Structure formats: C-alpha cells, structure tokens
Amino acid sequence: MTTTVAGPPGAARAHSARGREEHRPRRAWAPYLFVSPFYLLYVLFMLVPVGVSLWLSLTEWVGLGTPHWVRLRNYRLLATDISFHRALGNTAVFVLVAVCLVVPLALLIAQALNTRGLRVRDLWRTAYFVPIVVSPILVALIFGLIFDRQFGLANAVLRSLFGTGGVDWLGDPNLARISIALVMLWRWTGYLTVFFLAGLQNVPRELYEAAALDGAGRLRTFTTVTLPALKPVTAFVVVTSFVGAAQIFEEPYLLTGGGPAESTLSVTMFIYRAAFQRQQFGYAAAAAVVLFVLVFGLSRLVNRLLGIGRAAS
Amino acid sequence: MTRARLPLYAFLVLLFVGFLAPLAWALSGSFKPRGDIFGYPPELVPDPFTLDNYRTLLTEQPFGRWFLMSTVVAVVATTVSVFVCALAGYGFAKFRFAGKRLLFNVMFSSLSIPFAVILVPLFVILVKTGLGSPWFALIVPWVAPAFGIFMMQQYIVQSVPDSVLEAARIDGASEFGIFRTIVLPLLRPALGALAVWQFLQSYNSFLWPLVLVSDSSRYTLPLGLQTLFVSEQRQYDLVLAGSVLAVLPAVALFVLLRKQLLEGLSTGAVKG
C-alpha cells in the first residue's frame, strides 16, 4: 500500500519498505519531516482560507470595519440571484464543453499520434501543446483579433468564402458561449492529448495482438482493450479538466468581460466581481462555498466512479 | 501503405494549422501599423512591415520592469516548490508511516479544490496580516502544488531503487543526507519537468496578481499588459507586441525542454 493510487509494482515495493522501517524505529520521524513543509503550507494557505471562507459567507462585510453576522442570508440571496444562476448555468456549459468535447478530442488526437511508425511525432505533439504555454493575455488578444465583429479574421474568411461576414461572434449570447468554447478547445486539447498519448503508449502490445487474433475490429479493440487500459489516465484527465473548467476565469474575463448580458459570466467571475468590484466580501465567500461544495463533491464522485483514489491494495 | 495514411496526415496537418495559425496571426499583427491590424483583406505578411510597436512599447512602457517582476517571482516560486514537492514525494514514495493514507488522501483531494474558493479569504488574510506584499503573496502560497507532489511520488516509486537507500543507511548516512546526495540526483529529469511546469504556471498566472497587486510598480507581465490594453482603449498594436515578447521566453523554454516536460507530466497520470 504505497499510496492510494499507485499500481501493483509500487505496492510490492512498499512491503520491503515496511520491513525496513520496523528495523529502524529511531527514524520513524523521518517521513513526517519530509512531508511537513507541504502540510504546513497546506494548512496555512488552503485549510485556513477555506475555513475563513465558510465564516465570511455568514457575514456581511465591505472590506473595512467589522463583518456583520447575518447567518444564512447570503445563501438565501444567492438562491434568488439571477446573475448567480446564470453564472452557474454558464459554468456548467463550460464544464460540459471540457468534458464532452475537449477530452474526447484529445483522446482522438492521441490515438492518431499513437499510430505505429508515425513520422515527426514530436513535431505534432509539441505544436499541439504550445497553446497552453501561451499567456492568457495573448490568448485573449488573439481571439479578439479573430472574433471581432467588423474586422475580425473569422468574418474576413467567411466574407471571402461566402460573401457574407458580419457574424457578431462576441456580441450574441449563444455565439459568445461558442466562441469561449472554441478558445477552450484551442487552449486545452493539446495539453490533455499528452496524457492520453502517454497512456496509450503504455498499453502492452500483446493485448492488441490478442484482440487481432480474436478477430476484433477496430472499434471493438478500442472499447475492449484501449479504453479499459486508459481508465486511470482518463480519470485524471476528466477530473483535471472538470476542475479547470469549473473555475474558468481568464477566457471570459479577458475576451467578453462576461457579456453580452452575462451570457459568459462564470462563477469565478461572479466571485471576483462581488468581492473586488462591489465590495461584497461575504456574498462572494458564500458563492465560493457553493462552488466548493459542487466541485469537490462532483470530482470526488467522478474519482469514485472511475476508480482513482480507491485503495490499490 | 503510405496512401492509406493520407487521411491521418491530413488530419494532423489540419490540427497543426489550427493550433499554430492563431499564433502566427498574432505575430504578424504585432509587426503591422495600428491601422492595418484589422485591415481587409487580411494579410499574413505585414506590408508595410514595422517595428514601431515594439519600439514604442519598449521606450514608453516599463516593459522591462514587468518582465523582471514576472521572471523573479516565477524563478523563486519554482525553485522552492520543486524542493518542497521532491521532499513530500519522497516521503510518500519510500516510507511507511502511521496516517500515511489519510495524509495522502488529503493531499490528493486538494487537487479538487478550485482556486476561486480561497481567492477571497486568502486575499483578506494576507492583507490583514500585513503579508500582502507581492514578493510574499505571489510566491509563498503557491509553492506546494499537490500535482507536483503526486508527480514526484510516482516518479520516485518507479526510479529510485530501495537497495540504494538501504545501502546508504547501513553506511550510516542521515535521512536528509540520503535525500540530498542520493535521491535528488536521481530525480533530475522529473525535477526538470516540474520546474518548467511550475515556471510556466507562475509566469502566466493572471487572476491572483490581478486581485493582489495594486501598486503599478509591482505589476507582473500579464497585469501590466492588461492595464495597458485597457488604458489604450483596447487598441491592439502595443499590447500585441508586448504579449508576443512576453510569450517568447515561455515558448522557447517549453520547446527546449519539451521532451522532459511532456514525459514528466504524464508519469503520474499514466501509472495511476
């Protein structure tokens, strides 16, 4: 039982580790010292803030003076705040885009890159990964250039192909969401591809040969050999992209400012706006607690469904 | 054989263009005069070609200071966090101790806590305790990412043999001595991968500096560029040049160390 996540090889080694520790009890403190810097930082900068968030969410506070104790009023207000509902709905859309579009596309690309004897694999992989290392500010500028209603590249291309441009990419609520989704696809797909590709390269070749001997077609091989072997990677990728999309901020903030008419307002933007533009710290904290419960609960659920975080031994 | 692969390569080339064309378009725009950036028909090769955007940016804006701020913060944060992650990863990979499973689960589940949840309280705490200085607040809270510990732990399980540690213990080496002289050198590839990743995370971070840094002499690159963009009535010329300059070191770092980074990143997830 090395860890909850490591596979059998790790577990085998941990047994020898146990024997060693039992022989040398005088060093029993060593592992605690090794992990302590992390937990010190974790308590100070994660647990304490989460606790403070819970407490703040029960108060009304403009950032100065003493917070007013208002019990659950912030939550009651959130329950009827149409902006917050919009933010939740939009964020749900972004999460769906990430999990149902970005992740499968990344898997598809990884499949293509895993073809045996593929040329310049490194070139493809590298090029697809580049968007994630680009500063969000440049991402916003690029897509501002592309989606501009009057002079954007997207409309210029449409105009030269079909004679009509004038699509209001960022000005129409639905199109604005689609535009953000496109930015997400551009930014995240290549990053996630790397994980799937590594996972695919780890599938033992004999499994494919056995499937071929059984006369399994491409699709059957994929569902019976590839997918089960990829389960741990998939779990990691799904959780990562879920948590990432659930707290999306930069893309809508820089590109649309949450508009038009709050159609791309995300929960994180809602929190930012409440706290730092409207000085409603208690209200922002309550929204953050709601986000925490939703994201933490759902990602634990996904972990359980896909089987990571389950004890390996 | 090759003909059967045609659709595959067509697909890959299409993606290649899709992922890189937007960057090429930004690069091209940064060499155009303001009026041409949105010109019709769109021209990929700037004509006339101008360096004025870069010249104006570098002479009239404190670009160098933003760059220095971002780089120093990212380098310090990276150095510390790589060390913290290696320590904790080693603790989890090579020791058995009471409470290990619980501690590991706590660490692992922090991957599922969105940053937005602690955004407001962390800001409040740091400002109220007088620790809101950018040098502290942009660095210290971010030096212990769970992802990095997980990655290190996976790598150490796979690549540090118990026998070596055992031998060093018999020779009477101290636990920390073993970590420093034996384990750390074996971890070099993973440390490199984590370092690149941490550097990029810190260098590109936007929301936290946006909230935290109000003193314009302490702006990081993304923050300085964003402020410039707003103050120029969303005119693209200067900011585009600045963003291209800001992104160059990040992309160069990634391209140089890509093998290490891409393999290191996926170790953890793959072994799962």
Coordinates of C-alpha atoms in Angstrom, one line a residue:
Chain A
M1 CA 0.0 0.0 0.0
T2 CA 2.4 2.7 -1.1
T3 CA -0.4 5.0 -1.9
T4 CA -4.0 5.0 -2.8
V5 CA -3.2 5.5 -6.4
A6 CA 0.0 3.6 -7.3
G7 CA -0.4 0.3 -9.1
P8 CA 0.8 -3.1 -8.1
P9 CA 4.6 -2.5 -8.6
G10 CA 4.6 0.3 -6.1
A11 CA 2.6 -1.9 -3.7
A12 CA 5.2 -4.6 -3.9
R13 CA 8.0 -2.3 -3.0
A14 CA 6.2 -0.8 -0.1
H15 CA 6.3 -4.1 1.7
S16 CA 10.0 -4.1 1.8
A17 CA 9.8 -0.5 3.0
R18 CA 7.7 -1.7 5.9
G19 CA 10.3 -4.3 6.9
R20 CA 13.0 -1.7 6.9
E21 CA 11.1 0.8 9.0
E22 CA 10.3 -1.8 11.6
H23 CA 14.0 -2.5 11.9
R24 CA 14.8 1.2 12.5
P25 CA 12.2 2.7 14.7
R26 CA 14.6 5.5 15.7
R27 CA 14.0 7.0 12.3
A28 CA 10.2 6.9 12.4
W29 CA 10.1 10.7 12.4
A30 CA 11.9 11.0 9.0
P31 CA 8.8 10.7 6.7
Y32 CA 6.9 13.2 8.8
L33 CA 9.7 15.7 8.3
F34 CA 9.7 15.1 4.6
V35 CA 6.0 15.7 4.1
S36 CA 5.8 18.5 6.8
P37 CA 6.7 21.5 4.6
F38 CA 3.8 20.7 2.3
Y39 CA 1.3 20.3 5.1
L40 CA 2.4 23.5 6.8
L41 CA 1.7 25.4 3.6
Y42 CA -1.4 23.4 3.0
V43 CA -2.9 24.3 6.4
L44 CA -1.9 28.0 6.1
F45 CA -2.9 28.6 2.6
M46 CA -5.6 26.1 1.9
L47 CA -7.4 24.9 5.1
V48 CA -7.4 28.2 6.9
P49 CA -8.7 30.1 3.8
V50 CA -11.4 27.5 3.3
G51 CA -12.4 27.9 6.9
V52 CA -12.3 31.7 6.7
S53 CA -14.5 31.5 3.6
L54 CA -17.1 29.5 5.5
W55 CA -17.1 32.1 8.2
L56 CA -17.1 35.1 5.9
S57 CA -20.0 33.6 4.0
L58 CA -22.2 34.0 7.1
T59 CA -21.4 37.7 7.3
E60 CA -21.9 40.9 5.5
W61 CA -18.7 42.8 5.0
V62 CA -17.5 45.6 2.7
G63 CA -13.8 45.0 3.5
L64 CA -13.5 47.6 6.2
G65 CA -14.6 47.6 9.8
T66 CA -16.1 44.5 11.4
P67 CA -18.0 41.9 9.5
H68 CA -21.7 41.8 10.3
W69 CA -23.1 38.4 11.3
V70 CA -26.0 37.7 9.0
R71 CA -26.2 33.9 9.3
L72 CA -27.6 32.3 6.1
R73 CA -28.8 35.4 4.5
N74 CA -26.1 35.4 1.7
Y75 CA -27.1 31.9 0.7
R76 CA -30.8 32.9 0.6
L77 CA -29.9 35.8 -1.6
L78 CA -27.8 33.6 -3.9
A79 CA -30.7 31.3 -4.2
T80 CA -32.8 34.0 -5.9
D81 CA -29.9 35.9 -7.6
I82 CA -30.5 35.6 -11.3
S83 CA -26.8 36.6 -12.1
F84 CA -25.6 33.7 -9.9
H85 CA -28.0 31.3 -11.6
R86 CA -26.6 32.5 -15.0
A87 CA -23.1 32.0 -13.7
L88 CA -23.8 28.5 -12.6
G89 CA -25.5 27.7 -15.9
N90 CA -22.7 29.1 -18.0
T91 CA -20.1 27.3 -15.9
A92 CA -22.0 24.1 -16.4
V93 CA -21.9 24.7 -20.1
F94 CA -18.1 25.2 -20.0
V95 CA -17.7 22.1 -17.9
L96 CA -19.7 20.1 -20.4
V97 CA -17.6 21.5 -23.3
A98 CA -14.4 20.5 -21.4
V99 CA -15.5 17.0 -20.5
C100 CA -17.6 16.1 -23.5
L101 CA -15.7 17.9 -26.3
V102 CA -12.2 18.7 -25.3
V103 CA -11.5 15.3 -23.6
P104 CA -12.8 13.1 -26.4
L105 CA -11.0 15.2 -29.0
A106 CA -7.8 14.9 -27.0
L107 CA -8.2 11.1 -26.9
L108 CA -8.9 11.0 -30.7
I109 CA -5.7 13.1 -31.4
A110 CA -3.7 10.9 -29.0
Q111 CA -5.0 7.8 -30.9
A112 CA -3.8 9.4 -34.2
L113 CA -0.4 10.2 -32.7
N114 CA 0.0 6.7 -31.4
T115 CA -0.1 5.2 -34.9
R116 CA 2.9 2.9 -35.3
G117 CA 5.7 4.4 -37.4
L118 CA 4.2 7.9 -37.4
R119 CA 6.6 10.5 -38.8
V120 CA 7.7 13.5 -36.8
R121 CA 5.5 12.6 -33.8
D122 CA 7.5 15.0 -31.7
L123 CA 6.7 17.9 -34.0
W124 CA 2.9 17.3 -33.8
R125 CA 2.9 16.7 -30.1
T126 CA 4.9 19.9 -29.5
A127 CA 2.9 22.1 -31.8
Y128 CA -0.4 21.0 -30.3
F129 CA 0.9 21.7 -26.8
V130 CA 2.1 25.2 -27.4
P131 CA -1.3 27.0 -26.8
I132 CA -1.2 26.0 -23.1
V133 CA 2.2 27.7 -22.5
V134 CA 0.9 30.9 -24.0
S135 CA 0.0 33.7 -21.6
P136 CA -3.8 34.1 -21.2
I137 CA -3.4 37.8 -22.2
L138 CA -2.1 36.8 -25.6
V139 CA -4.9 34.2 -25.9
A140 CA -7.4 36.9 -25.4
L141 CA -5.8 39.3 -27.9
I142 CA -5.6 36.6 -30.5
F143 CA -9.2 35.7 -30.2
G144 CA -10.1 39.3 -30.1
L145 CA -8.4 39.7 -33.4
I146 CA -10.2 36.6 -34.8
F147 CA -13.7 37.2 -33.4
D148 CA -14.0 41.0 -34.0
R149 CA -17.4 41.7 -35.5
Q150 CA -16.3 44.2 -38.1
F151 CA -12.7 43.4 -39.0
G152 CA -12.0 40.0 -37.4
L153 CA -10.2 37.2 -39.2
A154 CA -13.1 34.8 -38.8
N155 CA -15.5 37.2 -40.6
A156 CA -13.0 38.1 -43.2
V157 CA -12.6 34.5 -44.1
L158 CA -16.3 34.0 -44.1
R159 CA -16.7 37.0 -46.3
S160 CA -14.2 35.9 -48.9
L161 CA -15.6 32.3 -49.0
F162 CA -19.3 33.0 -48.8
G163 CA -19.6 36.7 -49.5
T164 CA -21.2 37.4 -46.1
G165 CA -19.4 38.1 -42.8
G166 CA -20.8 40.2 -40.1
V167 CA -21.2 37.4 -37.6
D168 CA -21.3 39.0 -34.2
W169 CA -19.2 36.3 -32.5
L170 CA -18.8 38.0 -29.1
G171 CA -22.0 40.1 -29.2
D172 CA -24.6 37.4 -29.4
P173 CA -25.2 35.4 -26.2
N174 CA -25.1 31.9 -27.9
L175 CA -22.2 32.8 -30.2
A176 CA -20.3 34.2 -27.4
R177 CA -20.5 31.0 -25.5
I178 CA -19.5 29.1 -28.6
S179 CA -16.5 31.4 -29.0
I180 CA -15.4 30.8 -25.5
A181 CA -15.8 27.0 -26.1
L182 CA -13.6 27.4 -29.2
V183 CA -10.9 29.1 -27.1
M184 CA -11.1 26.3 -24.6
L185 CA -10.7 23.7 -27.3
W186 CA -7.7 25.6 -28.7
R187 CA -6.1 26.0 -25.3
W188 CA -6.7 22.7 -23.6
T189 CA -6.9 19.9 -26.2
G190 CA -3.2 19.6 -26.9
Y191 CA -2.3 19.6 -23.2
L192 CA -4.7 16.8 -22.4
T193 CA -3.5 14.9 -25.5
V194 CA -0.1 14.4 -23.9
F195 CA -1.6 12.4 -21.0
F196 CA -3.7 10.2 -23.3
L197 CA -0.7 9.6 -25.6
A198 CA 1.5 8.5 -22.7
G199 CA -1.3 6.2 -21.5
L200 CA -1.7 4.7 -25.0
Q201 CA 2.0 4.1 -25.3
N202 CA 1.8 2.1 -22.0
V203 CA -0.8 -0.3 -23.3
P204 CA 1.0 -3.7 -23.7
R205 CA 1.2 -4.6 -27.4
E206 CA 0.3 -8.2 -26.7
L207 CA -3.2 -7.1 -25.7
Y208 CA -3.7 -5.7 -29.2
E209 CA -2.2 -8.8 -30.8
A210 CA -4.6 -11.0 -28.8
A211 CA -7.5 -8.8 -29.9
A212 CA -6.4 -9.1 -33.5
L213 CA -6.2 -12.9 -33.2
D214 CA -9.7 -12.9 -31.8
G215 CA -10.7 -11.1 -35.0
A216 CA -11.8 -7.9 -33.1
G217 CA -12.4 -5.0 -35.4
R218 CA -11.0 -1.5 -34.8
L219 CA -14.0 -0.3 -32.7
R220 CA -14.1 -3.5 -30.6
T221 CA -10.4 -3.3 -30.0
F222 CA -10.8 0.3 -28.9
T223 CA -13.7 -0.5 -26.5
T224 CA -12.3 -3.8 -25.1
V225 CA -8.6 -3.1 -25.0
T226 CA -7.8 0.6 -25.2
L227 CA -10.5 2.1 -23.0
P228 CA -10.1 -0.2 -20.0
A229 CA -6.3 0.3 -20.1
L230 CA -6.7 4.0 -20.2
K231 CA -9.0 4.2 -17.2
P232 CA -6.5 5.8 -14.8
V233 CA -5.4 8.4 -17.3
T234 CA -9.0 9.1 -18.3
A235 CA -9.9 9.6 -14.7
F236 CA -7.1 12.0 -14.2
V237 CA -7.8 13.9 -17.4
V238 CA -11.6 14.1 -16.7
V239 CA -11.1 15.4 -13.1
T240 CA -8.4 17.9 -14.2
S241 CA -10.5 19.3 -17.0
F242 CA -13.6 19.3 -14.9
V243 CA -12.0 21.3 -12.0
G244 CA -10.2 23.5 -14.6
A245 CA -13.4 24.4 -16.4
A246 CA -15.5 24.8 -13.2
Q247 CA -13.2 27.7 -12.2
I248 CA -12.8 29.2 -15.7
F249 CA -12.0 32.9 -15.4
E250 CA -9.4 34.2 -17.8
E251 CA -11.1 33.3 -21.1
P252 CA -14.4 35.0 -20.4
Y253 CA -12.9 37.8 -18.3
L254 CA -10.4 39.0 -20.9
L255 CA -12.4 38.2 -24.1
T256 CA -16.0 39.1 -23.3
G257 CA -16.0 40.5 -19.8
G258 CA -18.7 38.0 -19.0
G259 CA -21.1 39.6 -21.6
P260 CA -23.2 40.1 -23.5
A261 CA -25.9 40.2 -20.9
E262 CA -23.9 37.9 -18.6
S263 CA -24.1 35.1 -21.1
T264 CA -20.5 34.1 -20.5
L265 CA -20.3 35.1 -16.8
S266 CA -18.6 32.2 -14.9
V267 CA -18.9 31.5 -11.2
T268 CA -15.3 32.6 -10.6
M269 CA -16.0 35.9 -12.4
F270 CA -19.1 36.2 -10.3
I271 CA -17.0 35.8 -7.1
Y272 CA -14.4 38.2 -8.4
R273 CA -17.0 40.8 -9.3
A274 CA -18.8 40.6 -6.0
A275 CA -15.6 40.8 -3.9
F276 CA -13.3 43.1 -5.8
Q277 CA -15.7 45.3 -7.8
R278 CA -18.7 45.5 -5.4
Q279 CA -17.0 45.0 -2.1
Q280 CA -19.5 42.3 -1.1
F281 CA -17.0 40.0 0.6
G282 CA -19.5 37.9 2.5
Y283 CA -21.6 37.4 -0.6
A284 CA -18.6 36.4 -2.7
A285 CA -17.5 34.0 0.0
A286 CA -20.9 32.4 0.0
A287 CA -20.7 31.9 -3.8
A288 CA -17.3 30.4 -3.3
V289 CA -18.6 27.9 -0.7
V290 CA -21.3 26.8 -3.2
L291 CA -18.7 26.3 -5.9
F292 CA -16.5 24.4 -3.5
V293 CA -19.3 22.0 -2.5
L294 CA -20.3 21.4 -6.1
V295 CA -16.8 20.9 -7.5
F296 CA -15.4 19.0 -4.6
G297 CA -18.4 16.7 -4.3
L298 CA -18.7 16.1 -8.0
S299 CA -15.0 15.4 -8.5
R300 CA -14.9 13.0 -5.6
L301 CA -17.8 11.3 -7.3
V302 CA -16.1 11.1 -10.6
N303 CA -13.0 9.8 -8.9
R304 CA -15.0 7.1 -7.3
L305 CA -16.9 6.2 -10.5
L306 CA -13.6 6.0 -12.5
G307 CA -11.8 4.3 -9.6
I308 CA -9.0 6.6 -8.7
G309 CA -8.5 7.4 -5.1
R310 CA -9.6 3.9 -4.3
A311 CA -7.0 1.9 -2.3
A312 CA -4.8 -0.2 -4.6
S313 CA -4.3 -3.0 -2.1
Chain B
M1 CA 0.7 1.8 -47.0
T2 CA 1.6 5.4 -47.4
R3 CA -1.6 6.2 -49.3
A4 CA -3.7 4.6 -46.6
R5 CA -2.0 7.1 -44.2
L6 CA -3.0 10.1 -46.2
P7 CA -6.2 10.9 -44.2
L8 CA -4.2 10.6 -41.0
Y9 CA -1.5 13.0 -42.1
A10 CA -4.2 15.4 -43.4
F11 CA -5.8 15.3 -40.0
L12 CA -2.6 16.1 -38.3
V13 CA -1.7 18.9 -40.6
L14 CA -5.1 20.4 -40.2
L15 CA -4.7 20.4 -36.4
F16 CA -1.2 21.8 -36.8
V17 CA -2.6 24.8 -38.7
G18 CA -5.5 25.1 -36.3
F19 CA -3.2 25.3 -33.3
L20 CA -0.5 27.4 -34.7
A21 CA -2.3 29.8 -37.2
P22 CA -3.8 31.9 -34.4
L23 CA -0.3 32.4 -33.0
A24 CA 1.1 33.3 -36.4
W25 CA -1.7 35.8 -36.9
A26 CA -0.8 37.5 -33.6
L27 CA 2.9 37.5 -34.5
S28 CA 2.1 39.1 -37.9
G29 CA -0.2 41.6 -36.3
S30 CA 2.5 42.8 -34.0
F31 CA 4.5 44.0 -37.0
K32 CA 1.7 46.0 -38.6
P33 CA 0.9 49.6 -38.0
R34 CA -2.2 50.1 -35.9
G35 CA -4.5 50.7 -38.9
D36 CA -3.5 47.5 -40.7
I37 CA -4.0 45.1 -37.8
F38 CA -7.7 44.8 -38.7
G39 CA -7.3 45.5 -42.4
Y40 CA -9.3 43.8 -45.1
P41 CA -8.5 41.6 -46.9
P42 CA -6.4 40.0 -44.1
E43 CA -2.7 39.8 -44.9
L44 CA -0.5 37.3 -43.1
V45 CA 2.8 39.0 -44.2
P46 CA 2.8 42.6 -42.9
D47 CA 3.0 45.2 -45.6
P48 CA 4.3 47.7 -44.6
F49 CA 6.4 45.9 -42.1
T50 CA 7.1 48.0 -39.0
L51 CA 9.0 47.6 -35.7
D52 CA 7.3 50.7 -34.3
N53 CA 5.0 48.8 -32.0
Y54 CA 8.0 47.2 -30.3
R55 CA 10.0 50.4 -30.3
T56 CA 7.2 52.4 -28.7
L57 CA 6.4 49.7 -26.2
L58 CA 10.0 49.3 -25.0
T59 CA 10.7 53.0 -24.8
E60 CA 7.4 54.3 -23.4
Q61 CA 6.2 51.5 -21.2
P62 CA 8.0 49.8 -18.2
F63 CA 8.1 46.5 -20.0
G64 CA 11.5 45.6 -18.6
R65 CA 10.3 46.0 -15.1
W66 CA 7.2 43.9 -15.7
F67 CA 9.3 41.2 -17.2
L68 CA 11.8 41.3 -14.3
M69 CA 9.0 41.1 -11.8
S70 CA 7.3 38.1 -13.5
T71 CA 10.6 36.3 -14.0
V72 CA 12.0 36.7 -10.5
V73 CA 8.7 35.7 -8.9
A74 CA 8.5 32.6 -11.2
V75 CA 12.1 31.6 -10.6
V76 CA 11.9 31.8 -6.9
A77 CA 8.5 30.1 -6.7
T78 CA 9.7 27.3 -9.0
T79 CA 12.9 26.7 -7.0
V80 CA 11.1 26.4 -3.7
S81 CA 8.2 24.4 -5.0
V82 CA 10.4 21.8 -6.8
F83 CA 12.2 21.3 -3.5
V84 CA 9.0 21.0 -1.4
C85 CA 7.4 18.6 -3.9
A86 CA 10.5 16.4 -4.1
L87 CA 10.6 16.2 -0.3
A88 CA 7.0 15.3 0.1
G89 CA 7.0 13.0 -2.9
Y90 CA 10.0 11.1 -1.4
G91 CA 8.2 10.8 2.0
F92 CA 5.2 9.3 0.4
A93 CA 7.1 7.0 -2.1
K94 CA 9.7 5.4 0.2
F95 CA 8.3 5.4 3.7
R96 CA 5.6 3.7 5.6
F97 CA 4.1 5.6 8.5
A98 CA 1.1 5.9 10.6
G99 CA -1.5 8.2 9.0
K100 CA 0.1 8.0 5.6
R101 CA -3.1 7.0 3.7
L102 CA -5.0 9.8 5.3
L103 CA -2.3 12.4 4.6
F104 CA -2.0 11.2 1.1
N105 CA -5.7 11.4 0.5
V106 CA -5.8 14.9 2.0
M107 CA -3.0 16.0 -0.4
F108 CA -4.6 14.3 -3.4
S109 CA -8.1 15.7 -2.8
S110 CA -6.7 19.3 -2.7
L111 CA -6.4 18.8 -6.5
S112 CA -10.2 19.2 -6.5
I113 CA -10.4 22.5 -4.6
P114 CA -10.9 25.3 -7.1
F115 CA -8.7 28.3 -6.6
A116 CA -11.7 30.6 -6.7
V117 CA -12.8 29.1 -3.3
I118 CA -9.8 30.5 -1.5
L119 CA -9.4 33.6 -3.6
V120 CA -11.3 36.0 -1.3
P121 CA -10.3 34.6 2.1
L122 CA -6.6 34.3 1.1
F123 CA -6.6 37.9 -0.1
V124 CA -8.3 39.1 3.1
I125 CA -5.9 37.0 5.4
L126 CA -2.8 38.2 3.6
V127 CA -3.8 41.8 3.6
K128 CA -5.0 41.8 7.2
T129 CA -1.8 40.1 8.4
G130 CA 0.4 42.5 6.5
L131 CA 1.7 39.8 4.2
G132 CA 0.1 41.3 1.1
S133 CA 3.4 42.3 -0.4
P134 CA 3.7 40.9 -3.9
W135 CA 7.1 39.3 -3.1
F136 CA 5.4 37.2 -0.4
A137 CA 1.9 36.7 -1.7
L138 CA 2.8 35.9 -5.3
I139 CA 5.2 33.3 -4.2
V140 CA 4.7 31.6 -0.9
P141 CA 1.1 30.3 -1.1
W142 CA 1.9 28.6 -4.4
V143 CA 5.0 26.6 -3.6
A144 CA 3.3 23.3 -2.6
P145 CA 1.1 22.2 -5.5
A146 CA -0.4 18.7 -4.9
F147 CA 0.1 17.9 -8.6
G148 CA 3.8 18.3 -8.2
I149 CA 3.9 16.0 -5.2
F150 CA 1.9 13.4 -6.9
M151 CA 4.2 13.5 -9.9
M152 CA 7.3 13.3 -7.8
Q153 CA 5.9 10.4 -5.7
Q154 CA 5.1 8.4 -8.9
Y155 CA 8.5 9.1 -10.3
I156 CA 10.3 8.1 -7.2
V157 CA 8.4 4.9 -6.8
Q158 CA 9.5 3.9 -10.3
S159 CA 13.0 5.1 -10.4
V160 CA 14.7 5.1 -7.0
P161 CA 15.7 1.6 -6.0
D162 CA 15.2 0.6 -2.3
S163 CA 18.6 -1.2 -2.3
V164 CA 20.5 2.1 -2.8
L165 CA 18.7 3.7 0.1
E166 CA 19.3 0.6 2.2
A167 CA 23.0 0.6 1.5
A168 CA 23.3 4.3 2.4
R169 CA 21.5 3.6 5.7
I170 CA 23.9 0.8 6.5
D171 CA 26.8 3.2 5.8
G172 CA 25.3 5.4 8.5
A173 CA 24.0 8.3 6.3
S174 CA 21.4 10.6 7.8
E175 CA 17.9 10.5 6.3
F176 CA 18.2 14.0 4.9
G177 CA 21.7 13.3 3.7
I178 CA 20.3 10.3 1.7
F179 CA 17.7 12.5 0.2
R180 CA 20.2 15.2 -0.8
T181 CA 23.0 13.2 -2.1
I182 CA 21.3 10.1 -3.5
V183 CA 17.6 10.8 -4.2
L184 CA 17.8 14.3 -5.6
P185 CA 20.4 13.5 -8.3
L186 CA 18.3 10.5 -9.4
L187 CA 15.3 12.8 -9.8
R188 CA 16.9 15.2 -12.2
P189 CA 14.5 14.5 -15.1
A190 CA 11.4 14.8 -13.0
L191 CA 12.7 17.9 -11.3
G192 CA 13.3 19.5 -14.7
A193 CA 9.8 18.7 -15.8
L194 CA 8.2 20.0 -12.7
A195 CA 10.4 23.1 -12.8
V196 CA 9.3 24.0 -16.3
W197 CA 5.7 23.4 -15.5
Q198 CA 5.8 25.5 -12.3
F199 CA 7.7 28.3 -14.0
L200 CA 5.0 28.5 -16.7
Q201 CA 2.2 28.4 -14.2
S202 CA 3.7 31.2 -12.2
Y203 CA 4.8 33.3 -15.2
N204 CA 1.4 33.1 -16.8
S205 CA -0.8 33.4 -13.7
F206 CA -3.3 36.2 -14.1
L207 CA -6.2 36.1 -11.6
W208 CA -4.2 36.2 -8.4
P209 CA -1.9 39.1 -9.4
L210 CA -4.9 40.9 -10.7
V211 CA -6.5 40.7 -7.3
L212 CA -3.4 41.2 -5.2
V213 CA -1.2 43.7 -6.9
S214 CA -2.4 47.3 -6.8
D215 CA 0.9 49.1 -6.9
S216 CA 1.8 49.6 -10.6
S217 CA 5.5 49.4 -9.9
R218 CA 5.0 45.8 -8.9
Y219 CA 3.0 44.7 -11.9
T220 CA 3.7 41.4 -13.5
L221 CA 3.7 41.0 -17.3
P222 CA 0.1 39.8 -17.7
L223 CA -1.1 42.5 -15.4
G224 CA 1.0 45.3 -17.0
L225 CA -0.2 44.3 -20.5
Q226 CA -3.8 44.1 -19.4
T227 CA -3.7 47.5 -17.8
L228 CA -2.0 48.9 -20.9
F229 CA -4.7 47.3 -23.1
V230 CA -7.5 49.0 -21.0
S231 CA -5.7 52.4 -20.9
E232 CA -5.2 52.4 -24.7
Q233 CA -9.0 52.0 -25.3
R234 CA -8.4 48.3 -26.4
Q235 CA -6.0 49.2 -29.2
Y236 CA -4.0 46.2 -30.2
D237 CA -0.7 47.5 -31.5
L238 CA 1.3 48.0 -28.3
V239 CA -0.2 45.2 -26.3
L240 CA 0.1 42.7 -29.2
A241 CA 3.8 43.4 -29.4
G242 CA 4.2 43.2 -25.7
S243 CA 2.3 39.9 -25.5
V244 CA 4.5 38.4 -28.2
L245 CA 7.6 39.5 -26.4
A246 CA 6.2 38.1 -23.1
V247 CA 5.3 34.8 -24.6
L248 CA 8.6 34.2 -26.4
P249 CA 10.6 33.1 -23.3
A250 CA 7.8 30.8 -22.3
V251 CA 7.6 29.1 -25.7
A252 CA 11.4 28.9 -26.0
L253 CA 11.7 27.3 -22.6
F254 CA 9.0 24.8 -23.5
V255 CA 10.4 23.9 -26.9
L256 CA 13.9 23.4 -25.5
L257 CA 12.8 21.2 -22.6
R258 CA 9.7 19.7 -24.2
K259 CA 10.8 16.0 -24.1
Q260 CA 11.5 16.2 -20.4
L261 CA 8.3 18.2 -19.6
L262 CA 5.9 16.1 -21.7
E263 CA 7.2 12.8 -20.4
G264 CA 7.5 14.1 -16.8
L265 CA 3.9 15.5 -16.8
S266 CA 2.4 12.2 -17.8
T267 CA 4.3 9.9 -15.5
G268 CA 1.9 10.4 -12.6
A269 CA -1.3 10.1 -14.5
V270 CA -0.3 7.1 -16.6
K271 CA 0.7 4.9 -13.7
G272 CA -2.5 6.0 -12.0

